[in-house]
mmCIF file of C-alpha atoms in Angstrom:
data_model
loop_
_atom_site.group_PDB
_atom_site.id
_atom_site.type_symbol
_atom_site.label_atom_id
_atom_site.label_comp_id
_atom_site.label_asym_id
_atom_site.label_seq_id
_atom_site.Cartn_x
_atom_site.Cartn_y
_atom_site.Cartn_z
ATOM 1 C CA MET A 1 -7.920 16.235 17.979
ATOM 2 C CA LYS A 2 -6.172 12.942 18.446
ATOM 3 C CA LYS A 3 -7.783 9.581 19.078
ATOM 4 C CA ASP A 4 -5.789 7.130 21.314
ATOM 5 C CA GLY A 5 -6.075 3.522 19.890
ATOM 6 C CA LEU A 6 -7.659 4.528 16.485
ATOM 7 C CA ARG A 7 -6.598 1.863 13.881
ATOM 8 C CA ILE A 8 -6.719 3.141 10.769
ATOM 9 C CA SER A 9 -6.178 0.851 7.836
ATOM 10 C CA ASP A 10 -4.296 0.679 4.727
ATOM 11 C CA THR A 11 -7.214 1.456 2.491
ATOM 12 C CA GLU A 12 -8.943 3.831 4.947
ATOM 13 C CA LEU A 13 -5.137 5.903 5.457
ATOM 14 C CA GLU A 14 -5.830 6.748 1.492
ATOM 15 C CA ILE A 15 -8.925 8.583 2.566
ATOM 16 C CA MET A 16 -7.531 10.347 5.339
ATOM 17 C CA ASN A 17 -4.883 11.197 3.126
ATOM 18 C CA ILE A 18 -6.908 13.173 0.536
ATOM 19 C CA LEU A 19 -9.461 14.629 3.591
ATOM 20 C CA TRP A 20 -6.246 15.866 5.378
ATOM 21 C CA ARG A 21 -4.486 17.595 2.204
ATOM 22 C CA SER A 22 -7.789 19.106 1.179
ATOM 23 C CA GLY A 23 -8.137 21.908 3.707
ATOM 24 C CA GLU A 24 -11.855 21.948 3.881
ATOM 25 C CA PRO A 25 -14.764 19.548 3.762
ATOM 26 C CA LEU A 26 -14.966 17.315 1.110
ATOM 27 C CA SER A 27 -18.078 15.220 -0.128
ATOM 28 C CA SER A 28 -17.714 11.595 -0.838
ATOM 29 C CA ALA A 29 -18.108 12.107 -4.625
ATOM 30 C CA GLU A 30 -15.185 14.836 -4.160
ATOM 31 C CA VAL A 31 -13.133 12.291 -2.480
ATOM 32 C CA PHE A 32 -13.771 9.754 -4.744
ATOM 33 C CA ASP A 33 -12.739 11.871 -7.717
ATOM 34 C CA ARG A 34 -9.437 12.558 -5.951
ATOM 35 C CA LEU A 35 -8.242 8.699 -5.260
ATOM 36 C CA GLU A 36 -6.126 7.391 -7.647
ATOM 37 C CA THR A 37 -7.049 3.859 -6.876
ATOM 38 C CA GLY A 38 -9.642 2.459 -9.108
ATOM 39 C CA TRP A 39 -11.933 1.407 -6.124
ATOM 40 C CA LYS A 40 -15.560 1.790 -7.105
ATOM 41 C CA TYR A 41 -17.794 4.594 -5.511
ATOM 42 C CA PRO A 42 -19.747 2.032 -3.406
ATOM 43 C CA THR A 43 -16.452 1.009 -1.581
ATOM 44 C CA VAL A 44 -15.467 5.061 -0.938
ATOM 45 C CA THR A 45 -18.797 5.421 0.683
ATOM 46 C CA THR A 46 -18.390 2.105 2.759
ATOM 47 C CA LEU A 47 -14.754 3.658 3.732
ATOM 48 C CA LEU A 48 -15.921 6.935 4.640
ATOM 49 C CA GLY A 49 -18.608 5.460 6.963
ATOM 50 C CA ARG A 50 -16.268 3.346 8.704
ATOM 51 C CA LEU A 51 -14.159 5.978 9.119
ATOM 52 C CA ALA A 52 -17.078 7.898 10.565
ATOM 53 C CA ASP A 53 -18.130 4.805 12.796
ATOM 54 C CA LYS A 54 -14.717 4.933 14.483
ATOM 55 C CA GLY A 55 -14.464 8.783 14.752
ATOM 56 C CA ALA A 56 -11.814 9.338 12.202
ATOM 57 C CA VAL A 57 -13.816 11.699 10.181
ATOM 58 C CA SER A 58 -16.926 13.729 11.293
ATOM 59 C CA HIS A 59 -19.325 14.434 8.689
ATOM 60 C CA GLU A 60 -21.915 17.060 7.998
ATOM 61 C CA LYS A 61 -25.042 16.942 5.872
ATOM 62 C CA ARG A 62 -25.642 19.693 3.107
ATOM 63 C CA GLY A 63 -28.633 19.302 0.927
ATOM 64 C CA LYS A 64 -28.810 15.330 -0.333
ATOM 65 C CA ALA A 65 -24.854 15.154 0.006
ATOM 66 C CA TYR A 66 -22.441 14.406 3.193
ATOM 67 C CA TYR A 67 -19.506 16.644 3.699
ATOM 68 C CA TYR A 68 -16.357 14.671 5.529
ATOM 69 C CA SER A 69 -13.488 16.063 7.851
ATOM 70 C CA PRO A 70 -10.942 14.751 9.383
ATOM 71 C CA ALA A 71 -11.684 14.473 13.243
ATOM 72 C CA VAL A 72 -7.848 13.257 13.934
ATOM 73 C CA ASP A 73 -4.866 15.394 13.846
ATOM 74 C CA GLU A 74 -2.557 13.792 10.946
ATOM 75 C CA ALA A 75 0.528 14.840 12.790
ATOM 76 C CA ALA A 76 -0.785 13.209 16.199
ATOM 77 C CA TYR A 77 -2.045 9.997 14.556
ATOM 78 C CA LYS A 78 1.136 9.651 12.293
ATOM 79 C CA ALA A 79 3.188 9.895 15.858
ATOM 80 C CA GLU A 80 1.419 7.172 17.373
ATOM 81 C CA GLU A 81 1.389 4.981 14.694
ATOM 82 C CA THR A 82 5.148 5.483 14.705
ATOM 83 C CA GLU A 83 5.756 4.884 18.231
ATOM 84 C CA ARG A 84 3.292 1.520 17.876
ATOM 85 C CA PHE A 85 5.479 0.616 14.960
ATOM 86 C CA ILE A 86 8.825 0.944 16.745
ATOM 87 C CA GLU A 87 7.366 -0.775 20.000
ATOM 88 C CA LYS A 88 6.256 -3.733 18.291
ATOM 89 C CA LEU A 89 8.977 -4.268 15.579
ATOM 90 C CA HIS A 90 11.802 -2.905 17.511
ATOM 91 C CA GLY A 91 10.727 -3.584 21.168
ATOM 92 C CA GLY A 92 10.633 0.437 21.569
ATOM 93 C CA SER A 93 14.422 0.757 20.192
ATOM 94 C CA VAL A 94 14.246 3.534 18.266
ATOM 95 C CA ARG A 95 18.379 3.197 17.357
ATOM 96 C CA SER A 96 17.208 -0.373 16.545
ATOM 97 C CA MET A 97 14.765 1.060 13.937
ATOM 98 C CA VAL A 98 16.956 3.185 12.506
ATOM 99 C CA ALA A 99 19.812 0.570 12.338
ATOM 100 C CA ALA A 100 17.410 -1.305 10.129
ATOM 101 C CA LEU A 101 16.464 1.310 7.994
ATOM 102 C CA CYS A 102 20.450 1.934 7.279
ATOM 103 C CA GLU A 103 20.795 -1.663 6.529
ATOM 104 C CA SER A 104 17.620 -1.936 4.526
ATOM 105 C CA ARG A 105 18.797 1.163 2.204
ATOM 106 C CA GLU A 106 21.580 2.572 0.687
ATOM 107 C CA LEU A 107 22.664 5.668 1.958
ATOM 108 C CA THR A 108 24.663 8.559 -0.444
ATOM 109 C CA ALA A 109 26.688 10.569 1.098
ATOM 110 C CA GLU A 110 24.407 13.009 1.335
ATOM 111 C CA ASP A 111 22.207 11.138 3.421
ATOM 112 C CA VAL A 112 24.310 10.169 5.869
ATOM 113 C CA GLU A 113 25.317 14.106 6.417
ATOM 114 C CA LYS A 114 21.822 14.658 6.978
ATOM 115 C CA LEU A 115 21.604 12.165 9.582
ATOM 116 C CA ARG A 116 24.423 13.275 11.487
ATOM 117 C CA ARG A 117 23.486 17.022 11.481
ATOM 118 C CA MET A 118 19.890 15.574 12.534
ATOM 119 C CA PHE A 119 21.236 13.697 15.259
ATOM 120 C CA ASP A 120 24.292 16.346 16.151
ATOM 121 C CA LEU A 121 22.567 17.651 19.773
ATOM 122 C CA GLU A 122 24.718 20.488 21.247
ATOM 123 C CA GLU A 123 24.682 20.842 24.842
#
């Protein structure tokens, strides 16, 4: 499921990545255990609550614990964020974005060849 206009902060994205990778609902304690951020447990529960309020995660109570699952599809969310990024920083031009990436990073011959193959659109 994709939520149009959903904005997930960088810190919330840390949690979403754990939930997307898990493949099963996780308790807040399990999310906390899988994080490598040094955050305190109450920070994790606060972020999970914010994500639930935004509709980015769903949750169900099992005994005393809540279990969280992603309510947005990872690929759809990333595609929407990529579009937003291209529009905001490059005026909607993918060409401009690719040029900026190529100028800011050292490309190996292998990188160039892979890019050529990727963009080689046979008609």
